[in-house]
PDB file of C-alpha atoms in Angstrom:
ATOM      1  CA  UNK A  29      -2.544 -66.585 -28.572  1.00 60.00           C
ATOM      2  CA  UNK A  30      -0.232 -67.156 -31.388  1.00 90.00           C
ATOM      3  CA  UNK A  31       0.331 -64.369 -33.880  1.00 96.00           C
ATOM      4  CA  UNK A  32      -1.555 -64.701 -37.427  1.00 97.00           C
ATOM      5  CA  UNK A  33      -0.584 -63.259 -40.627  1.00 98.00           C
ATOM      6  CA  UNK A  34      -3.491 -63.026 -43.354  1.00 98.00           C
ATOM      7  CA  UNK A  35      -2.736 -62.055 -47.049  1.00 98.00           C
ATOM      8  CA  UNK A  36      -4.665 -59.271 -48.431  1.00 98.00           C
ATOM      9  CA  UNK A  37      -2.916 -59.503 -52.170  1.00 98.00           C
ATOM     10  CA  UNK A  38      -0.490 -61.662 -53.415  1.00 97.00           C
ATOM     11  CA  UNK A  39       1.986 -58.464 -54.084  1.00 98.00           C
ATOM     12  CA  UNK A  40       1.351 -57.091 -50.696  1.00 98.00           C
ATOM     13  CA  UNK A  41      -0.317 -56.557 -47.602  1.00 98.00           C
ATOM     14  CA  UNK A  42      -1.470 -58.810 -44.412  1.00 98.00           C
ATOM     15  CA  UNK A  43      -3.682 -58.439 -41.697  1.00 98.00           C
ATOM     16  CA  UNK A  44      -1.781 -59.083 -38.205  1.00 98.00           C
ATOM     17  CA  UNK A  45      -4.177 -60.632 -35.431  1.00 97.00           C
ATOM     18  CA  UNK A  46      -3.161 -62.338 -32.190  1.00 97.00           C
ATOM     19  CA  UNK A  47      -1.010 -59.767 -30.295  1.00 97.00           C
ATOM     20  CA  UNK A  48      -1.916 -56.595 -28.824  1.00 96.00           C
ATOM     21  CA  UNK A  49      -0.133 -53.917 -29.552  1.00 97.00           C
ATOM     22  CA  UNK A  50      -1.119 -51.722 -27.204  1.00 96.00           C
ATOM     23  CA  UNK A  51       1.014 -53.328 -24.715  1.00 95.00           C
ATOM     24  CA  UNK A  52       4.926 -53.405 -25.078  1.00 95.00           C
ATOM     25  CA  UNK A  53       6.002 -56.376 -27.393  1.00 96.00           C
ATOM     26  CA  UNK A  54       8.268 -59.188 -26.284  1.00 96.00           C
ATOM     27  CA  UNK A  55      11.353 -60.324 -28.588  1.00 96.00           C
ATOM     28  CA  UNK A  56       9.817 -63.020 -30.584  1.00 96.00           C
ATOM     29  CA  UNK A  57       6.309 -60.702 -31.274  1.00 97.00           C
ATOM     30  CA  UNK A  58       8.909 -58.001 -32.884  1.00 97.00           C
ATOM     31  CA  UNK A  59      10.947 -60.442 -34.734  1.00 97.00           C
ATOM     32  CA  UNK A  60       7.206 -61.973 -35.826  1.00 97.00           C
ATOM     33  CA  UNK A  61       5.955 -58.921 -37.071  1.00 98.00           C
ATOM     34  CA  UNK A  62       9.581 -57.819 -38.366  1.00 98.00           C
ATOM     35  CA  UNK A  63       9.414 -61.076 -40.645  1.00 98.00           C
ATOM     36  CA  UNK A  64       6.066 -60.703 -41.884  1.00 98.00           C
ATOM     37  CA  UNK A  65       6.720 -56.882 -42.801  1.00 98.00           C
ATOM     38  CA  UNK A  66       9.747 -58.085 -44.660  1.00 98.00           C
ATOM     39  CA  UNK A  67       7.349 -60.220 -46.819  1.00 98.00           C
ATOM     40  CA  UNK A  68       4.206 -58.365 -46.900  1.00 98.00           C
ATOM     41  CA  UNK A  69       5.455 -54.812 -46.770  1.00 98.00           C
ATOM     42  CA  UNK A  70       2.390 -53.398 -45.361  1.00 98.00           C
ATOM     43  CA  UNK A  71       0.757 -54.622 -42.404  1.00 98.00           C
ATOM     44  CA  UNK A  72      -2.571 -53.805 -40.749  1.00 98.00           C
ATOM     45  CA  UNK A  73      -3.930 -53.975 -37.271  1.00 98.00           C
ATOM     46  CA  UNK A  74      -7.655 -53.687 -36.241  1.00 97.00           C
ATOM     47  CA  UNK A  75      -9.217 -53.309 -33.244  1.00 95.00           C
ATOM     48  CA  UNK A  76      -6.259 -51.106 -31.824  1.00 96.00           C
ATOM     49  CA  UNK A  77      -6.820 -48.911 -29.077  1.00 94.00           C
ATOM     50  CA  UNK A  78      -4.176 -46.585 -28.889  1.00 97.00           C
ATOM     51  CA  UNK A  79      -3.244 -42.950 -28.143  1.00 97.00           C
ATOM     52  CA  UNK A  80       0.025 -41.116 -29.225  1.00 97.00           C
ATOM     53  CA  UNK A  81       1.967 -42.168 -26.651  1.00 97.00           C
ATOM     54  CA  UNK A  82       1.152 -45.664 -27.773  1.00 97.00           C
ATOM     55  CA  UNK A  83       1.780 -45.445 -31.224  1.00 98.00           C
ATOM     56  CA  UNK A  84       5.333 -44.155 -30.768  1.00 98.00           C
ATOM     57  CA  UNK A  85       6.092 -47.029 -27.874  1.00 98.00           C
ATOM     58  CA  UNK A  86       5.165 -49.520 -30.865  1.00 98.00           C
ATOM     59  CA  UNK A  87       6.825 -47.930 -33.421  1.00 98.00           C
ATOM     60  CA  UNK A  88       9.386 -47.820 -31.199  1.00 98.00           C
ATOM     61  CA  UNK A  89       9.747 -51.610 -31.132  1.00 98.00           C
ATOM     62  CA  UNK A  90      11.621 -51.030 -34.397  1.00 97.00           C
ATOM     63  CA  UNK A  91      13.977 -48.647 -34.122  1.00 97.00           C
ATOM     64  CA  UNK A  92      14.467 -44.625 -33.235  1.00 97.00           C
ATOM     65  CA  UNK A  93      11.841 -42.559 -34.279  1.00 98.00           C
ATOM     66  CA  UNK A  94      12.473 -39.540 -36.128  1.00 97.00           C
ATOM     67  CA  UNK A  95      10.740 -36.597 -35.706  1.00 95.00           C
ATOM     68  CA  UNK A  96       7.187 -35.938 -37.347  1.00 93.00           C
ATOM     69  CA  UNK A  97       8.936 -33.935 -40.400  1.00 92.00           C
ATOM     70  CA  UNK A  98      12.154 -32.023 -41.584  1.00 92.00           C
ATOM     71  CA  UNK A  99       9.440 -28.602 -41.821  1.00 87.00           C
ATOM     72  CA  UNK A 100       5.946 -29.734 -41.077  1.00 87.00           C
ATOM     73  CA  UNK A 101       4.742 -29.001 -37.647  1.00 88.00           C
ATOM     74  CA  UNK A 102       3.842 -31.913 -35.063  1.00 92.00           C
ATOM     75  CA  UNK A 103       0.807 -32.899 -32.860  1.00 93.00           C
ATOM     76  CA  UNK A 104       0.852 -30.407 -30.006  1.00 92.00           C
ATOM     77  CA  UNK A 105       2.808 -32.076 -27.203  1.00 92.00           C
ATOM     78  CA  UNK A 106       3.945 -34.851 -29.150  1.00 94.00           C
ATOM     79  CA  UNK A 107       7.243 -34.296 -31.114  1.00 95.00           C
ATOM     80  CA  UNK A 108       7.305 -37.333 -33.070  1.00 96.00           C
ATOM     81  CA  UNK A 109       3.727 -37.677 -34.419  1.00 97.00           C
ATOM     82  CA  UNK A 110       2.420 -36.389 -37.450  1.00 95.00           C
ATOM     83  CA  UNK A 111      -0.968 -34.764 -38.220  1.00 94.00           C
ATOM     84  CA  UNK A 112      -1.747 -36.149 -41.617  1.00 91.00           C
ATOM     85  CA  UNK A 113      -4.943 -33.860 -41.465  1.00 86.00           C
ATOM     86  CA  UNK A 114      -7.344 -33.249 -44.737  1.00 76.00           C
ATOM     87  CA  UNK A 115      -7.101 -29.479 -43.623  1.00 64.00           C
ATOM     88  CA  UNK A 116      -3.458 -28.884 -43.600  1.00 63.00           C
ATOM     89  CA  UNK A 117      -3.343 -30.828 -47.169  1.00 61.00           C
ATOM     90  CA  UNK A 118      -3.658 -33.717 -49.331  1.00 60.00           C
ATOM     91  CA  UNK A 119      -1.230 -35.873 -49.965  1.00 62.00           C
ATOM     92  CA  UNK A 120      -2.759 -37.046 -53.313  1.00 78.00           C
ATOM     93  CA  UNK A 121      -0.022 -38.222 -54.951  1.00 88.00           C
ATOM     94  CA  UNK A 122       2.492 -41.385 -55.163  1.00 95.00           C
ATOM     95  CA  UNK A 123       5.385 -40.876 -53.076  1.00 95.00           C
ATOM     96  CA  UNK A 124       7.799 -42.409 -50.139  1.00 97.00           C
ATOM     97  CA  UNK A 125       8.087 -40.607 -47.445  1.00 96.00           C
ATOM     98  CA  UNK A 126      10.394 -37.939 -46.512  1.00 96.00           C
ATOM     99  CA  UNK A 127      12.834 -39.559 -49.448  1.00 97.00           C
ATOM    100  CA  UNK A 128      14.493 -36.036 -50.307  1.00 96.00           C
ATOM    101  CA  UNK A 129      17.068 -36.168 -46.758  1.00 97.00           C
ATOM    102  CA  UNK A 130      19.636 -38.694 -46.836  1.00 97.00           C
ATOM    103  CA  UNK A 131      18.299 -40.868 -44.988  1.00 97.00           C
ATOM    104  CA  UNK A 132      14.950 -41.477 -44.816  1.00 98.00           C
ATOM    105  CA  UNK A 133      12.141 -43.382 -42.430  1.00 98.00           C
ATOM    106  CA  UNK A 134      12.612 -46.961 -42.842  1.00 98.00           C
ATOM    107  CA  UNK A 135       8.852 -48.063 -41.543  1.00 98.00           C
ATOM    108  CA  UNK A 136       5.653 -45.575 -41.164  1.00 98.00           C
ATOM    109  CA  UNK A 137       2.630 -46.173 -38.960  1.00 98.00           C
ATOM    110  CA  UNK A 138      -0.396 -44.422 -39.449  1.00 98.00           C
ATOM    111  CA  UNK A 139      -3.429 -45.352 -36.905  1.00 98.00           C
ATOM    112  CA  UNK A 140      -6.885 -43.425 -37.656  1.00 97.00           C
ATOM    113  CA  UNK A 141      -8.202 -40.716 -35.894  1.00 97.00           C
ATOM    114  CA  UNK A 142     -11.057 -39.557 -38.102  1.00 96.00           C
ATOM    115  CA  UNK A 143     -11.882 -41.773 -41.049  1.00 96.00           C
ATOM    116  CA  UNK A 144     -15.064 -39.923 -43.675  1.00 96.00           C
ATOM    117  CA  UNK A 145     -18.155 -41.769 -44.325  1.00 96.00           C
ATOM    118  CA  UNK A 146     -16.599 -43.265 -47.503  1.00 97.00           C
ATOM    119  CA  UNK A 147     -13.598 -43.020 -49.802  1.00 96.00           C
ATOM    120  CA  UNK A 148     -10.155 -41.789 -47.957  1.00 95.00           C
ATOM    121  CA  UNK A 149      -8.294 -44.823 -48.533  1.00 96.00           C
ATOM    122  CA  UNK A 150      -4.264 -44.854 -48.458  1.00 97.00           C
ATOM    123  CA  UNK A 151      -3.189 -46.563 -51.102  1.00 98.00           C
ATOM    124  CA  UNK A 152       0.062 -48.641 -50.650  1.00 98.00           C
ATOM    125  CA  UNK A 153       2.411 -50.186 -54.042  1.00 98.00           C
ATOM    126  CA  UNK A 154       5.370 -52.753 -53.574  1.00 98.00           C
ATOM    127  CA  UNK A 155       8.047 -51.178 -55.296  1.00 98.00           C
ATOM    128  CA  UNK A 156       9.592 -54.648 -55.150  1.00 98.00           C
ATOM    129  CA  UNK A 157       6.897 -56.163 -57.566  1.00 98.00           C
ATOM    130  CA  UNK A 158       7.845 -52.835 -60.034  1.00 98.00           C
ATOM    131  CA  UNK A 159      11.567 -54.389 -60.483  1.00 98.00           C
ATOM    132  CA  UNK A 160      10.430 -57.561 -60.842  1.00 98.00           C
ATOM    133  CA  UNK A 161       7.628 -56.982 -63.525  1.00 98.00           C
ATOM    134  CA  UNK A 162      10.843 -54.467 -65.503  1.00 98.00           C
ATOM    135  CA  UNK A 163      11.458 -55.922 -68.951  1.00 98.00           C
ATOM    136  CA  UNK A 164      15.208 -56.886 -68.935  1.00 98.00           C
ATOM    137  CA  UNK A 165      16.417 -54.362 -70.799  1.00 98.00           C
ATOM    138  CA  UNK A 166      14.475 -51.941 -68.674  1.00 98.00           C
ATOM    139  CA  UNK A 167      15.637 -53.627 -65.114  1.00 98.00           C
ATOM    140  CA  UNK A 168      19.265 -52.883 -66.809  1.00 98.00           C
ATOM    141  CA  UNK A 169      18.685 -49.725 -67.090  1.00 98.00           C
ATOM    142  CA  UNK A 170      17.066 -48.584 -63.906  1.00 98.00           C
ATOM    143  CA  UNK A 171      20.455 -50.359 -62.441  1.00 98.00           C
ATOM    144  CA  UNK A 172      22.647 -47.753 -63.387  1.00 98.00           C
ATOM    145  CA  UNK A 173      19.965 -44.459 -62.354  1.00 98.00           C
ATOM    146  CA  UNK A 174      20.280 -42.176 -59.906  1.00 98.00           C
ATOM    147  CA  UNK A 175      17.923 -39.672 -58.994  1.00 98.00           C
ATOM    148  CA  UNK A 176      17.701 -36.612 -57.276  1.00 98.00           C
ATOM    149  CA  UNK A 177      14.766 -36.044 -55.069  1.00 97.00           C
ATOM    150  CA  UNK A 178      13.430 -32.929 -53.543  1.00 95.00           C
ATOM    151  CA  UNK A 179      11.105 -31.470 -51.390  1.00 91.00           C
ATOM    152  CA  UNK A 180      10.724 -28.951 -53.496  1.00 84.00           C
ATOM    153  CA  UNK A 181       6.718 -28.356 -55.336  1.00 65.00           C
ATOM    154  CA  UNK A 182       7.820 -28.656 -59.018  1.00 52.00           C
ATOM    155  CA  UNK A 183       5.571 -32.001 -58.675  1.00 44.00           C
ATOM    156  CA  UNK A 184       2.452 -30.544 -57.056  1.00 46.00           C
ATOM    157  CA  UNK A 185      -0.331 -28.221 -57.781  1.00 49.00           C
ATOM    158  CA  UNK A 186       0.821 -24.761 -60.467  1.00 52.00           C
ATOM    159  CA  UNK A 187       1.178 -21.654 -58.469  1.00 55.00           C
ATOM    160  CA  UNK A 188      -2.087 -20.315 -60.001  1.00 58.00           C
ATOM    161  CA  UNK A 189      -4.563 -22.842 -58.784  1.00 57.00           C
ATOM    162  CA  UNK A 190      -3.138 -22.413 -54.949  1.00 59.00           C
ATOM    163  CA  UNK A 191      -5.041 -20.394 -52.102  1.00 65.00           C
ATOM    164  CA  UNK A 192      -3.388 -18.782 -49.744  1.00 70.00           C
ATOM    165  CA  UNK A 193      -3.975 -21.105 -47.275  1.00 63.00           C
ATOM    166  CA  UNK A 194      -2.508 -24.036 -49.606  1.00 64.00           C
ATOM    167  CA  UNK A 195       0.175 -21.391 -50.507  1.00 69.00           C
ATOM    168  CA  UNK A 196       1.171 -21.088 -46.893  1.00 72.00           C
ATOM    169  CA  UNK A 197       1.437 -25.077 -46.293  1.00 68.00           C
ATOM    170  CA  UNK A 198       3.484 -24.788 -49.514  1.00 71.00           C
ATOM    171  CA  UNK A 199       5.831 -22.674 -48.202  1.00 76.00           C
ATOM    172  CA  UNK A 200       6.165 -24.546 -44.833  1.00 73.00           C
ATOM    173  CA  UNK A 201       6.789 -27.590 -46.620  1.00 74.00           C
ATOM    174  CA  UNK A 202       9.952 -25.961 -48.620  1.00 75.00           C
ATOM    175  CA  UNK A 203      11.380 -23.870 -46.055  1.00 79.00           C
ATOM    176  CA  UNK A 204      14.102 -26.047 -45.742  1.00 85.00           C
ATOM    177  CA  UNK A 205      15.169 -26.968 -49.218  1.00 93.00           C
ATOM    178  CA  UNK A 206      16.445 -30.422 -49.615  1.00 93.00           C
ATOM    179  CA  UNK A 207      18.313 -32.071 -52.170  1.00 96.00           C
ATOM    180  CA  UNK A 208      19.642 -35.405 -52.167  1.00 97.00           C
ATOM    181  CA  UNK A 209      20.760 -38.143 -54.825  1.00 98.00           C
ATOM    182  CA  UNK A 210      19.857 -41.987 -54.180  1.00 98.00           C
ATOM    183  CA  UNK A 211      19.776 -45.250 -56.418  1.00 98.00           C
ATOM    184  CA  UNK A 212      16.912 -45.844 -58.637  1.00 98.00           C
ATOM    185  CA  UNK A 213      17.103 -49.407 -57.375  1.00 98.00           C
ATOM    186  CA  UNK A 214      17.311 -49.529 -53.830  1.00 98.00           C
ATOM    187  CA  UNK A 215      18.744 -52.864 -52.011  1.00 98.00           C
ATOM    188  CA  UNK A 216      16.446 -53.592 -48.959  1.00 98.00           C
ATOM    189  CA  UNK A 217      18.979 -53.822 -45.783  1.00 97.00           C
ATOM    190  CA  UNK A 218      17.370 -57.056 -44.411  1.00 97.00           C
ATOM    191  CA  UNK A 219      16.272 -58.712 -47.397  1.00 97.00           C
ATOM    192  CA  UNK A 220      18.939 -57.968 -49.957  1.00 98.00           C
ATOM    193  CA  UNK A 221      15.316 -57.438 -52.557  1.00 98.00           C
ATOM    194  CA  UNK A 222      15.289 -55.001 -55.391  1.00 98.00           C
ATOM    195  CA  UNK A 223      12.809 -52.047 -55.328  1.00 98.00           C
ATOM    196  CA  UNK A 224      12.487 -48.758 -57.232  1.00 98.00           C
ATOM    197  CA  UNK A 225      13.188 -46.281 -55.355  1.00 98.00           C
ATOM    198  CA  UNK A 226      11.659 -43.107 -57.041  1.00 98.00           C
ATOM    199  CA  UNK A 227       8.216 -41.383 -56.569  1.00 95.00           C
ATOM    200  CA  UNK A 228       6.447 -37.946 -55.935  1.00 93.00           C
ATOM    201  CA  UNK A 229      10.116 -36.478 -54.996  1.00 95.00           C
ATOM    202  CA  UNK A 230      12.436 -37.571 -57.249  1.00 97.00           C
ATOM    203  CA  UNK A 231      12.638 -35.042 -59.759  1.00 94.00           C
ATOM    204  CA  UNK A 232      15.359 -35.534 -61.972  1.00 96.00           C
ATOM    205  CA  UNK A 233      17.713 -38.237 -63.535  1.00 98.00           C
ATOM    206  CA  UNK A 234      21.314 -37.542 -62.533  1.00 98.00           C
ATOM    207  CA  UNK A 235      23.321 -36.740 -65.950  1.00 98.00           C
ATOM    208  CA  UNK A 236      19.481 -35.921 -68.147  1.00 98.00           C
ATOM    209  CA  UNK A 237      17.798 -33.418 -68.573  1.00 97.00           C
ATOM    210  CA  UNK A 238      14.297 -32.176 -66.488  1.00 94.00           C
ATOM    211  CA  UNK A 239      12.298 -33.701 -69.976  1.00 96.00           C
ATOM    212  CA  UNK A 240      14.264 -36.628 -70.645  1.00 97.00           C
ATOM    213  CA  UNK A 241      14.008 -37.368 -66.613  1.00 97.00           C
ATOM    214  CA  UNK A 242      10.471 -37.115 -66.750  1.00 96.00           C
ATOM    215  CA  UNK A 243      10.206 -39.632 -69.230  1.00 98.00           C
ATOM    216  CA  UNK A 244      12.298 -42.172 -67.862  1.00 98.00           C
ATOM    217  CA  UNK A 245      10.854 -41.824 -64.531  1.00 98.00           C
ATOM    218  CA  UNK A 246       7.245 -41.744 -65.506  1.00 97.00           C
ATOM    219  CA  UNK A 247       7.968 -45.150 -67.225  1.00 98.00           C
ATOM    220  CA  UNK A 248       9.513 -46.866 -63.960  1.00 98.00           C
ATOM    221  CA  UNK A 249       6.519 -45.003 -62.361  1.00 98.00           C
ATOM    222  CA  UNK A 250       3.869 -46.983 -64.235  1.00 98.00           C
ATOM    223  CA  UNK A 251       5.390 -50.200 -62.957  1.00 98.00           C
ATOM    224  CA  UNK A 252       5.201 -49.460 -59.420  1.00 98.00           C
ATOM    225  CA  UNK A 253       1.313 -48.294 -59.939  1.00 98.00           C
ATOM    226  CA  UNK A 254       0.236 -51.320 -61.674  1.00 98.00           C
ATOM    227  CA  UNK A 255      -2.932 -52.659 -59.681  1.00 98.00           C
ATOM    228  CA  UNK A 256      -1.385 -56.302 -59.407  1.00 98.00           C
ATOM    229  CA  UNK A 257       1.025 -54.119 -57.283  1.00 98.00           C
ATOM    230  CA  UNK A 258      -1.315 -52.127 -55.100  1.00 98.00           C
ATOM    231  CA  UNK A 259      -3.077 -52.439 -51.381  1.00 98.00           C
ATOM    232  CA  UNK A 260      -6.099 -50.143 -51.580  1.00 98.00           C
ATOM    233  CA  UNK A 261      -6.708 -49.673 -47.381  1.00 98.00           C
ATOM    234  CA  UNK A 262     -10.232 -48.839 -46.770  1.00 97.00           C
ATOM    235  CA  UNK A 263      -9.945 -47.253 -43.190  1.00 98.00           C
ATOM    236  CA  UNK A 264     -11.624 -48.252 -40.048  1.00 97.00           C
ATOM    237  CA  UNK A 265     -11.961 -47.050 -37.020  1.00 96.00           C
ATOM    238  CA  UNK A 266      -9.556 -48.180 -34.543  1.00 97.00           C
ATOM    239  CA  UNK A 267      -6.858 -49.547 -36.808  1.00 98.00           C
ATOM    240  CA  UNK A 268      -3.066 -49.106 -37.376  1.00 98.00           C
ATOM    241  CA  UNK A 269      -0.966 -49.750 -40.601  1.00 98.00           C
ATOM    242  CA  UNK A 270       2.407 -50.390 -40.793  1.00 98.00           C
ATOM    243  CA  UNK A 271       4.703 -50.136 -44.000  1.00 98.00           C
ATOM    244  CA  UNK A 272       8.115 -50.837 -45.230  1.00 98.00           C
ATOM    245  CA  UNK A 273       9.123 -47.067 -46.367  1.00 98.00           C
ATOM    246  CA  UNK A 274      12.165 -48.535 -48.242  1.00 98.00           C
ATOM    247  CA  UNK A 275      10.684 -50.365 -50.468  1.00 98.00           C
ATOM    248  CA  UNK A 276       6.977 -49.603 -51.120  1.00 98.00           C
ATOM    249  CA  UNK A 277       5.006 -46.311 -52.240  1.00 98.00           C
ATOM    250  CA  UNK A 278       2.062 -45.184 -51.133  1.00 97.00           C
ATOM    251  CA  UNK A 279      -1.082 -42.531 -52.111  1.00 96.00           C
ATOM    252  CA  UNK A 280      -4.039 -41.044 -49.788  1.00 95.00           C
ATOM    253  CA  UNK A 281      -6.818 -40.735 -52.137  1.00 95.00           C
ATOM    254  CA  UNK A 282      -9.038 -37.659 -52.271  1.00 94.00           C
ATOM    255  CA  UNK A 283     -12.600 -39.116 -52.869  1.00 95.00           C
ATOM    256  CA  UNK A 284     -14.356 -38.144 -49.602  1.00 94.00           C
ATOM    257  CA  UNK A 285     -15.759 -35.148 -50.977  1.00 95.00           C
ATOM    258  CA  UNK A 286     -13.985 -32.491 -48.637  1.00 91.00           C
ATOM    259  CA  UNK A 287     -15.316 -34.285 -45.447  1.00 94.00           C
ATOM    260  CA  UNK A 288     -12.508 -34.669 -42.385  1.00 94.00           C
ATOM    261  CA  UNK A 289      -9.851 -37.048 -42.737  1.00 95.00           C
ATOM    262  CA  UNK A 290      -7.438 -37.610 -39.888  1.00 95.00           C
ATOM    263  CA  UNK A 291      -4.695 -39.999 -39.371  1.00 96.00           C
ATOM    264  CA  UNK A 292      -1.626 -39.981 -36.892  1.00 97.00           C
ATOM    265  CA  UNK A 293       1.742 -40.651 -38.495  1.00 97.00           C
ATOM    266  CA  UNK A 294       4.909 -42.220 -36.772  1.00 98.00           C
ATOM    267  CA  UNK A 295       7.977 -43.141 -38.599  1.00 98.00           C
ATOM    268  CA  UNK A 296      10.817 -45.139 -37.548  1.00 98.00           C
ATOM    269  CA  UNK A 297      14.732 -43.334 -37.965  1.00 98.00           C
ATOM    270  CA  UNK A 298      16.199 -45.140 -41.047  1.00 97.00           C
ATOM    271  CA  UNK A 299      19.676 -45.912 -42.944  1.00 97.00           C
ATOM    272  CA  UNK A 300      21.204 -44.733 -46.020  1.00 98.00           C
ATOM    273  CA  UNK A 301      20.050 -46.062 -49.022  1.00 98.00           C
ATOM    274  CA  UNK A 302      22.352 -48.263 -50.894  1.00 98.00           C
ATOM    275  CA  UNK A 303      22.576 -49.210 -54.607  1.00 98.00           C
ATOM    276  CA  UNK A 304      23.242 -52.475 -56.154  1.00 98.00           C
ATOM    277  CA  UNK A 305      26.655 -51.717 -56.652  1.00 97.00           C
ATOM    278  CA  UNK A 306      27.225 -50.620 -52.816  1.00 98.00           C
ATOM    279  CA  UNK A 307      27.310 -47.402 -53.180  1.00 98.00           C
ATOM    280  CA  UNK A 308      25.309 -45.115 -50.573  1.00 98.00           C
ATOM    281  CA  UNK A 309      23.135 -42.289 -51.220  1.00 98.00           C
ATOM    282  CA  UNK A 310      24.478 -38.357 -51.062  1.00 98.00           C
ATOM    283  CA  UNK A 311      23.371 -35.404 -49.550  1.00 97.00           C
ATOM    284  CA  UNK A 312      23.207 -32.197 -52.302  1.00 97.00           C
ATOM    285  CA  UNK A 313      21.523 -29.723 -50.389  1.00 95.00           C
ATOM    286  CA  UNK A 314      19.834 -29.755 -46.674  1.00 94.00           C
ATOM    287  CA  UNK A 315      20.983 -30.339 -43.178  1.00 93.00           C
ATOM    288  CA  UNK A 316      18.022 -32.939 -41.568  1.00 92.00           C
ATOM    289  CA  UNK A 317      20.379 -33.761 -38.336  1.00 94.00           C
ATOM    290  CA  UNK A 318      17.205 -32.106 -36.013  1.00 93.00           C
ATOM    291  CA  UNK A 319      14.931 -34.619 -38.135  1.00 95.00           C
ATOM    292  CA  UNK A 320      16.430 -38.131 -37.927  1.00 93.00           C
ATOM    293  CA  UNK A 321      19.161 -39.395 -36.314  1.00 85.00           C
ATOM    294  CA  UNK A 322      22.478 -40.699 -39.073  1.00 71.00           C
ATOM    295  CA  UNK A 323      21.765 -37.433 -40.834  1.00 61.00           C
ATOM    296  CA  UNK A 324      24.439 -35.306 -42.332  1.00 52.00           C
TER     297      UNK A 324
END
């Protein structure tokens, strides 16, 4: 059985049917699927029966896999996967992942482990559509941006609305403190496409100020989160998503009302980012070599 690509949205996202990935993929399945992620951005498998071990050997299909993250801890026994669990923490809010090392995941996988009764969905934007929909002026603009992102909380939740528990994932998260300047438009390696390259972690506007950064990014921000640009994945049991981590954002919505939520993350090792002028992405602050491979 051939391999068929559906279209969710026009902007992105496709359903992937006619191969099983539970079973190790042949050269012309990868290059399929490679192709149709390159177009699509986020893929989505159903009727997947994998474990952990599985989930890596696919990701694996496309590249190194990092470990599950620079300071959060992984699935006992299994190095490479993370827990994206509702009890450890919410990742309710727009970001790319792992963007404050150097060089980041190029593709994530998350499969579902535990899916609520309703709401939990992952939202997923293509930050390619953002740069496109940029006014002119605007799209000149963002050319000439960098930003540094961080792993650090000044994004999240103020200190006095934390518990201790939430306090204690906090400081996990930032026990390495990273730092680390990239593009605000990101060139896509295999496509030579155009994406904003900001989010959750990018805190600050080389050369302005926090204020003036905030402003500037907030406004690129609203481009990426248009709903023309978004997949909004309703989760089922037994399935697998795959995304482009250079060049989309994504957002797990907190709408199940505190019932368990469990998926299994896997990212794939990526490159340096590169601007539209060819100039790569630098580290500030953070050693990530026992996190991906490429990092300084």
């Amino acid at each position: 059985m051939s391999i068929e690509i559906s279209k969710v949205t026009a902007n992105i996202g496709a359903r992937v049917s006619g191969v099983d990935i539970s079973k190790p993929l042949d050269e012309e399945q990868v290059t399929a699927i490679r192709e149709a992620l390159d177009v699509h951005k986020a893929l989505a498998f159903d009727d997947v029966h994998l474990d952990d071990e599985g989930q890596q050997a696919f990701a694996r299909h496309f590249g190194d896999l990092t470990t599950a993250h620079p300071t959060v801890a992984a699935v006992d026994g299994a190095p490479n996967v993370l827990p994206v669990d509702s009890e450890r923490g919410r990742a309710n809010h727009w970001h790319t992942d792992v963007t404050f090392v150097l060089n980041p995941p190029q593709a994530s996988t998350l499969r579902s482990i535990t899916i609520p009764p309703y709401g939990g969905e992952t939202l997923i934007a293509s930050s390619a559509a953002a740069y496109r929909d940029l006014p002119a002026p605007l799209r000149a603009l963002a050319d000439t941006l960098w930003a540094e992102h961080t792993n650090d909380y000044d994004y999240a939740v103020p200190d006095e609305q934390i518990d201790e528990e939430q306090a204690a994932q906090r400081a996990q998260f930032t026990s390495i403190k990273f730092r680390t300047a990239h593009p605000v438009v990101r060139v896509h390696p295999l496509t030579g496409e155009r994406g904003l390259f900001i989010g959750g972690f990018a805190q600050r506007i080389v050369g302005l100020s926090v204020g003036e950064s905030r402003k500037l990014l907030d406004l690129f921000q609203s481009y990426v989160t248009r709903p023309e640009n978004i997949l909004r994945w309703r989760w089922s049991p037994n399935q697998l998503v795959l995304f482009d981590n250079r060049i989309t954002q994504h957002y797990a919505v907190d709408n199940y009302d505190g019932r368990p939520r469990r998926l299994h993350r896997v990212t794939v090792a990526g490159d340096v980012p590169v601007g539209i002028e060819g100039k790569e992405s630098y580290s500030i602050e953070g050693d990530a070599s026992h996190y991906t491979s490429g990092a300084e």
